[in-house]
Coordinates of N, CA and C and ligand atoms in Angstrom, one line a residue:
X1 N 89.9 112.8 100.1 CA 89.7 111.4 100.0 C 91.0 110.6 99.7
X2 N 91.4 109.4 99.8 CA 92.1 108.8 100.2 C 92.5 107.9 98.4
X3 N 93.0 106.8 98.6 CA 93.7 105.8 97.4 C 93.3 104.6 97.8
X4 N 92.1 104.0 96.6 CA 92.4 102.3 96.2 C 93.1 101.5 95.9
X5 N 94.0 100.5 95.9 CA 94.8 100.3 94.9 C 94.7 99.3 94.5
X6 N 94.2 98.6 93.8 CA 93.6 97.4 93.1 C 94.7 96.7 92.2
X7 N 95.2 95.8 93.3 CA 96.5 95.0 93.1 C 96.1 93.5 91.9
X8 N 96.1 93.6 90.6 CA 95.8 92.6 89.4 C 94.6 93.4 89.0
X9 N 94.4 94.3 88.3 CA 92.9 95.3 88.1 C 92.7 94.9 86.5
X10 N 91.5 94.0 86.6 CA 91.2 93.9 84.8 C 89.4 94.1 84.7
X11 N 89.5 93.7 83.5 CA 87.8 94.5 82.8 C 87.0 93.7 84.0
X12 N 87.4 92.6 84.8 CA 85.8 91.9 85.5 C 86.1 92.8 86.9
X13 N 86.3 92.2 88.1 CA 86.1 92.3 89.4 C 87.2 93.8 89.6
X14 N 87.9 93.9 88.7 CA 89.2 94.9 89.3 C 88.2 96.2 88.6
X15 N 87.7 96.2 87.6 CA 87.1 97.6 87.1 C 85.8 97.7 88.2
X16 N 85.1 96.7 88.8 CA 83.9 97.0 89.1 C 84.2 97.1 91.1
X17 N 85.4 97.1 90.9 CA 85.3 97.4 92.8 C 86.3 98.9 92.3
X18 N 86.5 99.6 91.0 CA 87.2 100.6 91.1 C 86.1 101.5 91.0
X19 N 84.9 100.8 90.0 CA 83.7 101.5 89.8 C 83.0 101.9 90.9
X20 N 83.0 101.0 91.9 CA 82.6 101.4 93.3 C 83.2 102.1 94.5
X21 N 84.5 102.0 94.4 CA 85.0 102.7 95.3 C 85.0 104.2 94.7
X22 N 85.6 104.2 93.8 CA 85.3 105.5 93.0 C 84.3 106.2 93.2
X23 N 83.0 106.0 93.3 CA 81.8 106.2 93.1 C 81.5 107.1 94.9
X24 N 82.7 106.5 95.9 CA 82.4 106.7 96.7 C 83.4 107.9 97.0
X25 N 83.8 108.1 96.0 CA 85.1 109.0 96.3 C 86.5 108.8 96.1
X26 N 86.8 107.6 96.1 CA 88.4 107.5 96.6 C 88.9 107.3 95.0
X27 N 90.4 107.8 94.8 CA 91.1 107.8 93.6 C 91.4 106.4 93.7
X28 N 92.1 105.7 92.4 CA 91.8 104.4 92.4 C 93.3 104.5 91.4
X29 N 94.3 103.8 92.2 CA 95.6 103.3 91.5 C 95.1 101.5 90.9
X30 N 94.8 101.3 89.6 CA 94.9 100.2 88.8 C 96.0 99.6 88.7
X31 N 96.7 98.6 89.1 CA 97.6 98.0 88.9 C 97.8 96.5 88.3
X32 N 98.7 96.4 87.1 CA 98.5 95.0 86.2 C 99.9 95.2 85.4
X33 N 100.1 93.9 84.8 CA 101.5 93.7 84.4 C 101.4 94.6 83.1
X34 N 100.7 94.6 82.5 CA 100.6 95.3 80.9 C 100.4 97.1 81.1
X35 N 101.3 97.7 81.2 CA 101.3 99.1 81.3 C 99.8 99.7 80.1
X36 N 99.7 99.4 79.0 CA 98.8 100.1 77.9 C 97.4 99.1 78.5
X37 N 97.3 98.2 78.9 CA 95.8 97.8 79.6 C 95.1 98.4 81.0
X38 N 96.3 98.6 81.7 CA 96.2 99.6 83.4 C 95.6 101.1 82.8
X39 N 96.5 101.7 81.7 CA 96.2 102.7 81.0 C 95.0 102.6 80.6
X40 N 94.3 101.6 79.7 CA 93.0 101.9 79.2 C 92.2 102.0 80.1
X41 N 91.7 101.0 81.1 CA 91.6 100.8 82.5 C 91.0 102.4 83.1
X42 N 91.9 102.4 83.6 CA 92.0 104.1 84.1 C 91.1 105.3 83.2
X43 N 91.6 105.2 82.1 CA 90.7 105.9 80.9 C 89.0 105.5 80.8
X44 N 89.1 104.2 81.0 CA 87.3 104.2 81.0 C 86.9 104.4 82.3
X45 N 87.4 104.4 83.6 CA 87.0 104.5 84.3 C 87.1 106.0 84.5
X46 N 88.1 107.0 84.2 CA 88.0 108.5 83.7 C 86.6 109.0 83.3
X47 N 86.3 108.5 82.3 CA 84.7 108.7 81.2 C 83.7 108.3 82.5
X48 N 83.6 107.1 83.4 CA 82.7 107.1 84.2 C 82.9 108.2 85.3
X49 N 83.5 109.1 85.7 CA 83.9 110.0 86.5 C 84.4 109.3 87.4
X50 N 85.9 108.8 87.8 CA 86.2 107.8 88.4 C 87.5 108.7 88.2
X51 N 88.2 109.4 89.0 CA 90.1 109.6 89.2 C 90.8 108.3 89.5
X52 N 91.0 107.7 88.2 CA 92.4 106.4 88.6 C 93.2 107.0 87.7
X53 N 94.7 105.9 88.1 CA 95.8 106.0 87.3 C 96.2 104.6 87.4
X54 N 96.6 104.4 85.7 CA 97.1 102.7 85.8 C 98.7 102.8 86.1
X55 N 99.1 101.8 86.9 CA 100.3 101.7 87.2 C 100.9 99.9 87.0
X56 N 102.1 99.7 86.0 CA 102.7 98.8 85.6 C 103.3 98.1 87.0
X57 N 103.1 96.7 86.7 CA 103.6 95.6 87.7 C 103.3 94.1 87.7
X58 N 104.2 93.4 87.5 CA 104.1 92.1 87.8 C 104.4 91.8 89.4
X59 N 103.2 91.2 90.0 CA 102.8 90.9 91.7 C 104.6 89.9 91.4
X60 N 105.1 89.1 90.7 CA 105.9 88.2 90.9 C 107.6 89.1 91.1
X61 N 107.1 90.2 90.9 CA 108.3 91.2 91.2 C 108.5 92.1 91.9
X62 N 109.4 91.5 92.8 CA 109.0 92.7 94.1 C 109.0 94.3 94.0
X63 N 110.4 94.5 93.5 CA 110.8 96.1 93.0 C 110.0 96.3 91.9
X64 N 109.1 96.5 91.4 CA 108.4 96.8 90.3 C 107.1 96.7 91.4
X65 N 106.9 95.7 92.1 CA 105.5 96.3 93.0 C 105.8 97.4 93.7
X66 N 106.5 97.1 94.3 CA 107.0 98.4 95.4 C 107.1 99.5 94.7
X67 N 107.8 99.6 93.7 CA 107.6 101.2 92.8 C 106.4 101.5 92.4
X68 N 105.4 100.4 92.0 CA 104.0 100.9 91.2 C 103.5 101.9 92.4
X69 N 102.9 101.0 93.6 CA 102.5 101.1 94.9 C 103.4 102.7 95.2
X70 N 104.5 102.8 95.6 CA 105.5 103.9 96.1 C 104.6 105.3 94.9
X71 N 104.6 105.1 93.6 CA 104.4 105.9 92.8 C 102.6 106.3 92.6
X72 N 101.7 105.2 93.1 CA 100.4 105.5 93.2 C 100.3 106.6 94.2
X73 N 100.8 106.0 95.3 CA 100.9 106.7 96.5 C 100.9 108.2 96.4
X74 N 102.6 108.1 95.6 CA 102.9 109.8 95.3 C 101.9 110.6 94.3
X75 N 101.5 109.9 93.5 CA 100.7 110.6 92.4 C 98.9 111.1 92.7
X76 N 98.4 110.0 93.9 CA 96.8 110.1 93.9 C 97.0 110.4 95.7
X77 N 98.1 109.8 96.4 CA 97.7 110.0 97.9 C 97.6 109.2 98.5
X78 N 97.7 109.1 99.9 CA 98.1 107.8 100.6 C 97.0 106.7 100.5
X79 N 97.4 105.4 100.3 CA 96.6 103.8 99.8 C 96.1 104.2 101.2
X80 N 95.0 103.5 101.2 CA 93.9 103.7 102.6 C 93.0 101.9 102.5
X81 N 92.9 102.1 101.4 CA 92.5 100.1 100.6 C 93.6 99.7 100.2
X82 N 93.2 98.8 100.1 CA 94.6 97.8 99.4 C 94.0 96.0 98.9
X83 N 93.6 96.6 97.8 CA 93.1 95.0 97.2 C 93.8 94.3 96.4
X84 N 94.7 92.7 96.8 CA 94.8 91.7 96.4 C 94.0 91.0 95.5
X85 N 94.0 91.1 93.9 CA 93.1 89.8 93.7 C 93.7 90.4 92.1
X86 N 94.7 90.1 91.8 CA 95.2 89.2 90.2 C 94.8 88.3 90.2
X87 N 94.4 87.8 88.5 CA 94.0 86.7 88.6 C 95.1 85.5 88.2
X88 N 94.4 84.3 88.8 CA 96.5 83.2 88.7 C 96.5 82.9 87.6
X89 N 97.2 82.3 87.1 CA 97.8 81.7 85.9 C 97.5 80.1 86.1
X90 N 97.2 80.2 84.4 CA 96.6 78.8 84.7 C 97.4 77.5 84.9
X91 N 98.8 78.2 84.4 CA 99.8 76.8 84.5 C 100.1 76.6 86.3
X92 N 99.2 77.2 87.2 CA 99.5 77.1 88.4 C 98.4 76.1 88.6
X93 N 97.6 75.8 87.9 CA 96.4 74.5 88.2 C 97.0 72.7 88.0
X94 N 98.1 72.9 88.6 CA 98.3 71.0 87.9 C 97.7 70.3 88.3
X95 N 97.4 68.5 88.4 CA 97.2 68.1 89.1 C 97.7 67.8 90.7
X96 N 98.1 67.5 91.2 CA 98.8 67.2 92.6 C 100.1 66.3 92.5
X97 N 100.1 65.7 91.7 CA 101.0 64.2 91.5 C 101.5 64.9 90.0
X98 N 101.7 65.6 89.1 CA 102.2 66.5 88.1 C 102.6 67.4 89.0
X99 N 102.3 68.2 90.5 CA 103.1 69.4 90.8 C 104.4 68.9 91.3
X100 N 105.7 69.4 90.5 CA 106.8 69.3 91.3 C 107.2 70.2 92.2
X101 N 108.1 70.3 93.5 CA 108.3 71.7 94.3 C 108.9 72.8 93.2
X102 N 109.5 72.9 92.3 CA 109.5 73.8 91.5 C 108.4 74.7 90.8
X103 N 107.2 73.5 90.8 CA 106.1 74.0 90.3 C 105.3 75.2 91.1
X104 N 106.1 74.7 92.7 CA 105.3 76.2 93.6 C 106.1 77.0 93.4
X105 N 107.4 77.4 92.7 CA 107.9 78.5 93.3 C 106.8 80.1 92.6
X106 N 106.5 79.3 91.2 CA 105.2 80.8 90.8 C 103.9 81.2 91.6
X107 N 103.0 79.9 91.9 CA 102.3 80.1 93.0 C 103.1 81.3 94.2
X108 N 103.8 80.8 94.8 CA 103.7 81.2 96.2 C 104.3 82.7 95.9
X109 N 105.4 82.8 94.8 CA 105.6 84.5 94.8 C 104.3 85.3 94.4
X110 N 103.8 84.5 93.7 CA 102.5 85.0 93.1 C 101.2 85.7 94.3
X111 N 100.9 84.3 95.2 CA 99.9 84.8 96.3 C 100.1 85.4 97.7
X112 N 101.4 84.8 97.8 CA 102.5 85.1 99.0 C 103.2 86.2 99.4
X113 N 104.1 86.0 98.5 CA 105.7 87.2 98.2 C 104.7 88.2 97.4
X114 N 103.7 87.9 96.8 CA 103.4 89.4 96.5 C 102.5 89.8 97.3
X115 N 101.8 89.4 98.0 CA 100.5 90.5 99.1 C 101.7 90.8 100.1
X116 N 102.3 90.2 100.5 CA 103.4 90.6 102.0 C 103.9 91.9 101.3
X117 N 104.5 91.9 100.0 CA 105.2 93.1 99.1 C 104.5 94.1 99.5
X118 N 103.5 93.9 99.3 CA 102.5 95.2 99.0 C 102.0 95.8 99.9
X119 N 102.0 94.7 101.1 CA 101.2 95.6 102.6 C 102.2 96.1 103.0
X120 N 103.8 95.2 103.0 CA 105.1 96.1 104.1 C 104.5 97.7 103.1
X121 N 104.5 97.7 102.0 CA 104.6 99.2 101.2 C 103.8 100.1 101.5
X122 N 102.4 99.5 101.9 CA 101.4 100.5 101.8 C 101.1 100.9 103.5
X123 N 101.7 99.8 104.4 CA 101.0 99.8 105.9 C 101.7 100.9 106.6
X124 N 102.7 101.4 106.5 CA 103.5 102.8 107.1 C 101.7 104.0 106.7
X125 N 101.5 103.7 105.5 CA 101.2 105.0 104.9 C 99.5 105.0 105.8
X126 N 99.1 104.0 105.6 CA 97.6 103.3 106.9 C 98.1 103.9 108.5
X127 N 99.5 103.8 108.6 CA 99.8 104.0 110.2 C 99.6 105.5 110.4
X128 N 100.2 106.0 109.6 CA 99.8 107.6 109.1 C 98.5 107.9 109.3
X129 N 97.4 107.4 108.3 CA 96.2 108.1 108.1 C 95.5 107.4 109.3
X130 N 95.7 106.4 110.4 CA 95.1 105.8 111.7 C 94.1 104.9 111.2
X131 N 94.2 104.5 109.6 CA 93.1 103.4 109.4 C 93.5 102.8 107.8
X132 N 92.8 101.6 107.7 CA 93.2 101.1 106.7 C 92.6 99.8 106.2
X133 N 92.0 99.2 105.3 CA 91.6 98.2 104.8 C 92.5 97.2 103.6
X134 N 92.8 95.7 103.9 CA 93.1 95.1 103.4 C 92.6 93.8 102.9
X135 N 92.1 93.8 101.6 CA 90.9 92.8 101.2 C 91.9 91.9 99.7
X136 N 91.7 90.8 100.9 CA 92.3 89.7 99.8 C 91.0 89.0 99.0
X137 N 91.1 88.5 97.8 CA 90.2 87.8 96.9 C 90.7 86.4 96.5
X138 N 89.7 85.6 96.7 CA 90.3 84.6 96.3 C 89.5 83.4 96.1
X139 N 89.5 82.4 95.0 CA 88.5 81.4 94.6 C 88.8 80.1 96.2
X140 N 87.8 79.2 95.7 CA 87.0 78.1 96.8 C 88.3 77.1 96.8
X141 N 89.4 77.2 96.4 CA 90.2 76.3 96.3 C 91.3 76.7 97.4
X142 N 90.9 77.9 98.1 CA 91.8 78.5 99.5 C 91.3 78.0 101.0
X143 N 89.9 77.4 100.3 CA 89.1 76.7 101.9 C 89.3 75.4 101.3
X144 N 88.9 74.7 100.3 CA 88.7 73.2 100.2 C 89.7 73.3 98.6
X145 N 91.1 72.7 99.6 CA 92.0 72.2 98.2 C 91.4 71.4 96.8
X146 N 91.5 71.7 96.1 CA 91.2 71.1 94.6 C 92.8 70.3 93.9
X147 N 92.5 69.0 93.7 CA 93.4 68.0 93.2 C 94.1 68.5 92.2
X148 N 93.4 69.1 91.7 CA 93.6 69.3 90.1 C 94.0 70.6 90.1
X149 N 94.1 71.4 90.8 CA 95.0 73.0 91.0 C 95.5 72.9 92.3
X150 N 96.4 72.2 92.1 CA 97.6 72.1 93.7 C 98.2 73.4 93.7
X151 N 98.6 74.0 92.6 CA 100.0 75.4 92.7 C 98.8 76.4 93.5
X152 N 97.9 76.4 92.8 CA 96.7 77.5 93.4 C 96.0 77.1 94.6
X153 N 95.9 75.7 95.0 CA 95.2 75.2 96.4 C 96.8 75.5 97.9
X154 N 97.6 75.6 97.4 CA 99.3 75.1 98.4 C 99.3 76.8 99.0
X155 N 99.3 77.5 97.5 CA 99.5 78.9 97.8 C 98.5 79.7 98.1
X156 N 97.3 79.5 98.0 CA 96.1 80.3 98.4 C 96.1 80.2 99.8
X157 N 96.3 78.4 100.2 CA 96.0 78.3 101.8 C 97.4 79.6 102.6
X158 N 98.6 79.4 102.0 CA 99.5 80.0 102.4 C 98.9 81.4 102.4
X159 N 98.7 82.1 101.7 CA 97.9 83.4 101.8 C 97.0 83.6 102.5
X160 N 96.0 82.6 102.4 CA 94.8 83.1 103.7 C 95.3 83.1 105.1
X161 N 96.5 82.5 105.5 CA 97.4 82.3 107.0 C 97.5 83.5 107.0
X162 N 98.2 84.1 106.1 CA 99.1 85.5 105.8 C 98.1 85.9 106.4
X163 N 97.0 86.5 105.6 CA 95.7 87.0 105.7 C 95.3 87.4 106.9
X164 N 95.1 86.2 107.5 CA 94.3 86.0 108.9 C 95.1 86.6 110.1
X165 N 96.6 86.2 110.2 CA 97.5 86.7 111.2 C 97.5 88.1 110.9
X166 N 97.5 89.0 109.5 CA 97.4 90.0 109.4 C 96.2 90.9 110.2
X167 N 94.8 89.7 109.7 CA 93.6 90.4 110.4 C 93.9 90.3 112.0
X168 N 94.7 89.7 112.7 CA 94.7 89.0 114.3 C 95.1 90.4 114.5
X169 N 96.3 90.8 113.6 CA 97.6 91.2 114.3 C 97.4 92.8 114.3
X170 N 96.9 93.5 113.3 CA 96.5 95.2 112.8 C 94.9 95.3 113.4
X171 N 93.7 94.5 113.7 CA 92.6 95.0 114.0 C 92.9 96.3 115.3
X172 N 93.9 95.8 116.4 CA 93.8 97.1 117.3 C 94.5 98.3 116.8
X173 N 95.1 98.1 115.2 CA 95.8 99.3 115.1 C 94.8 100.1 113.8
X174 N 93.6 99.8 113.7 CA 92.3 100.7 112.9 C 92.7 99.9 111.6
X175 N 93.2 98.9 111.1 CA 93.5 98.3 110.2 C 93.0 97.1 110.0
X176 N 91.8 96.7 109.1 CA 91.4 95.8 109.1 C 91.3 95.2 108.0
X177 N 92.3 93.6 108.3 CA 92.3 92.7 106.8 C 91.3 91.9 106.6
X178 N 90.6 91.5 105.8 CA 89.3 90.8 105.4 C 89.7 89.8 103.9
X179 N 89.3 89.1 104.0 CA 89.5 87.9 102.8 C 87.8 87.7 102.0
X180 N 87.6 87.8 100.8 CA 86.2 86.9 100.4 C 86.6 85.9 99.4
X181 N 86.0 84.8 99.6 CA 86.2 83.8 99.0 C 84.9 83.6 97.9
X182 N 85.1 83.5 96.6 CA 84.5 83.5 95.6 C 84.2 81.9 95.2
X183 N 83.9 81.3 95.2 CA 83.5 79.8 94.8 C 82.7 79.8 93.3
X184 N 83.7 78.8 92.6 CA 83.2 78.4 90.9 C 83.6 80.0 90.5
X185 N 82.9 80.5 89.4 CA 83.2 81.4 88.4 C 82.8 82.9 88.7
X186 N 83.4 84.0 88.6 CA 82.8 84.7 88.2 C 81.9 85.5 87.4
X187 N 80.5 85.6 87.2 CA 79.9 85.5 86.4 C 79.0 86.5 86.2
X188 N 79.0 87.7 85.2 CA 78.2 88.5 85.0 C 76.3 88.0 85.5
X189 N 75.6 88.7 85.7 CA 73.9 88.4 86.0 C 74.4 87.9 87.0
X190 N 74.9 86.9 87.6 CA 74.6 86.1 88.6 C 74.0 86.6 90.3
X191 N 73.8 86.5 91.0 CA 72.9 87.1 91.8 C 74.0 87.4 92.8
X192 N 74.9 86.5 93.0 CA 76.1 86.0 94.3 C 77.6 86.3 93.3
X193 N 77.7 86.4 91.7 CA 79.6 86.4 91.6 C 79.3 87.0 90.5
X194 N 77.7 88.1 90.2 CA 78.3 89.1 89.5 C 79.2 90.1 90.2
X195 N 80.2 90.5 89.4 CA 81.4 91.6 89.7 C 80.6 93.1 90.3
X196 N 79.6 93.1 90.0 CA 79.1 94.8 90.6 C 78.2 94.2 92.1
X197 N 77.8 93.0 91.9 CA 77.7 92.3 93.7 C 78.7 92.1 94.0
X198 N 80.2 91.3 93.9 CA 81.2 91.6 94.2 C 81.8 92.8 94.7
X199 N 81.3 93.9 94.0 CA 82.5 94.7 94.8 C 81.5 95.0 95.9
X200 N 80.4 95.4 95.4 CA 79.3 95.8 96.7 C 79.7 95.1 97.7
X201 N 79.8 93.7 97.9 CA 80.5 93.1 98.5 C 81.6 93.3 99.4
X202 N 82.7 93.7 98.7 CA 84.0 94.5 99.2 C 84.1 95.6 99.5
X203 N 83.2 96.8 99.3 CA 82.7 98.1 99.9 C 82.0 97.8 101.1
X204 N 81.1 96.9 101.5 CA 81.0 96.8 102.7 C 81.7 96.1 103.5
X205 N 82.5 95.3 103.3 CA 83.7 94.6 104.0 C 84.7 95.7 104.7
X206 N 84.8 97.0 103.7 CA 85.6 97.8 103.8 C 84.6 98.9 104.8
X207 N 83.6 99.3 104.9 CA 82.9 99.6 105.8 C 82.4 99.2 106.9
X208 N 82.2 97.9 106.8 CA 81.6 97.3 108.6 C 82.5 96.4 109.2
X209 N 83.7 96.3 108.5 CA 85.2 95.7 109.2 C 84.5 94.6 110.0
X210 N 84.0 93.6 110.1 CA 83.5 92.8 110.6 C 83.9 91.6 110.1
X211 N 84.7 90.7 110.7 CA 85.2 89.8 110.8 C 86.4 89.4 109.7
X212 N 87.0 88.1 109.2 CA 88.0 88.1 108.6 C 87.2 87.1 107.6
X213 N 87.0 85.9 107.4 CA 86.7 85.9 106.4 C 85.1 85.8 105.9
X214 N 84.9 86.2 104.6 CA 83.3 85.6 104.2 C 83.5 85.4 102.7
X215 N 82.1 84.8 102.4 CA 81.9 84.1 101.1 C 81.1 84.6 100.6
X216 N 81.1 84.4 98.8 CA 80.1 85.3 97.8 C 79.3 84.1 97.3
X217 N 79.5 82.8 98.0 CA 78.1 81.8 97.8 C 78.8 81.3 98.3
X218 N 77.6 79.9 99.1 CA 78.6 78.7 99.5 C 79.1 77.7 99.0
X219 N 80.3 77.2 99.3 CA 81.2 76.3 98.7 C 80.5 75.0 98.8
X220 N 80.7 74.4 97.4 CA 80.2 73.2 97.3 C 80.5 72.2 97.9
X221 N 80.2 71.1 98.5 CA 80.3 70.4 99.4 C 81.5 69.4 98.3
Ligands
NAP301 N1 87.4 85.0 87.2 C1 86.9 84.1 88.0 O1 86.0 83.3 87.5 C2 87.3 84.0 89.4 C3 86.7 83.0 90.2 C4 87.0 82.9 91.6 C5 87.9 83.9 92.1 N2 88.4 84.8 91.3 C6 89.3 85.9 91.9 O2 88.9 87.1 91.4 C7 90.1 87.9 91.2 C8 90.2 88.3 89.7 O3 89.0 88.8 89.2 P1 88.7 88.7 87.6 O4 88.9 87.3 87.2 O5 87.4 89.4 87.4 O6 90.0 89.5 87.0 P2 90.1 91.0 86.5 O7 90.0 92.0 87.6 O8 89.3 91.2 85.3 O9 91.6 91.0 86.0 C9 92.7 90.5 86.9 C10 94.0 91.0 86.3 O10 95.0 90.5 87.0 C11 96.2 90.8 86.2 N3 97.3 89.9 86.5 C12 97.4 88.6 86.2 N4 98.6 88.2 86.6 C13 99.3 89.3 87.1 C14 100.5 89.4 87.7 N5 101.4 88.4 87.7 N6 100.9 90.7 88.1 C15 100.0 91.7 88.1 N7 98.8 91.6 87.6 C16 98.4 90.4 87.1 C17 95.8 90.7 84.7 O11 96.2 91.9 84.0 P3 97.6 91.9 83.2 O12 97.5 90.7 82.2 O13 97.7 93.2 82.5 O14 98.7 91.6 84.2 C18 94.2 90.7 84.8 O15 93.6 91.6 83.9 C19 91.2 87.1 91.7 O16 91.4 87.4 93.1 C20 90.7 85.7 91.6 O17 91.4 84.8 92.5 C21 88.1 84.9 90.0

């Protein structure tokens, strides 16, 4: 079986698409800035019968992604998934008229410079195994900009381009990129943005490769 690599992996959506992938078989590289949280991470998902390994990385640094990724690789096996979805920082929500161009330079490394990082890293190793999944996550503010989180509305759209030209560009090469867009919160119970519908979610995105983007409810008007 192959390697998940769950690029921003915390207790909500990042434990419960490892819980599922896992479940299905695949080892699960956890990746997040705090080395001892990836670690614990890994460890409870250990106790659920789940093979991960946490691996240290801030998405805003290239050589430190590139080595987490380089070193999941070596330790569990070639990445076959590849999931995008840290969650942003809130100082990336200003209003519009508060964001100065300085204010994007963290957005865009953040949603930008870091998924490009991670796919040049992981897509040699997809060309290898003749297939591959790339599943970006990302809130309602990447379809319908929000005033009030310009750093996260400028750089999300910038990512979903990424995204999409990704999905144009790799579908004839068994490689298929997919985006879901999550609207409002994620929310335990909820029927549509609980995290274990969520990943269910992204397990079959990753199974029926069908189309580029979809949603886990619809966007509010
Ligand atoms: N939570 C929501 O209500 C909501 C709503 C809509 C969409 N989303 C999307 O869902 C995904 C997040 O799911 P979640 O909220 O349940 O989060 P989660 O999987 O519980 O945790 C995400 C993890 O991202 C890591 N992270 C944050 N900044 C990072 C950075 N610079 N580099 C590396 N890792 C970083 C954090 O760990 P460290 O602190 O250890 O780095 C955090 O634990 C994102 O794609 C987000 O856009 C979330």
């Amino acid at each position: 079986m192959t390697t998940i690599a769950i690029i921003g992996a915390g207790p909500g959506l990042g434990a419960a698409v490892a819980r599922r992938f896992g479940r299905e078989g695949h080892d699960v590289a956890v990746i997040s800035r705090a080395r001892d949280r990836a670690d614990a991470l890994a460890a409870r998902l250990a106790d659920d019968g789940v093979h991960a390994r946490g691996f240290a990385a801030d998405v805003r640094d290239p050589e430190a992604l590139t080595a987490a990724l380089d070193a999941a690789g070596a330790a569990l096996g070639p990445v076959e998934v590849l999931q995008y979805s840290p969650l942003p920082h809130k100082d990336f929500m200003k209003p519009v008229l508060d964001t100065t161009a300085a204010d994007l330079v963290g957005p865009i490394e953040f949603s930008l410079y870091g998924p490009m990082t991670a796919v040049a890293q992981v897509l040699p190793g997809m060309r290898g195994l003749g297939r591959g999944t790339v599943l970006f996550v990302n809130g309602g503010s990447a379809v319908r900009p929000h005033p009030e989180r310009a750093g996260t509305s400028i750089a999300f759209a910038a990512e979903s381009v990424y995204a999409q030209l990704l999905h144009d560009t790799l579908a004839g090469d068994g490689i298929h990129a997919a985006q879901l867009i999550i609207p409002g919160a994620i929310t335990p119970g909820d029927p549509h943005t609980d995290p274990g519908v969520l990943a269910d979610t992204l397990w079959s995105l990753h199974r029926t490769r069908d189309g580029f983007r979809h949603y886990a409810a619809p966007v509010a008007p």
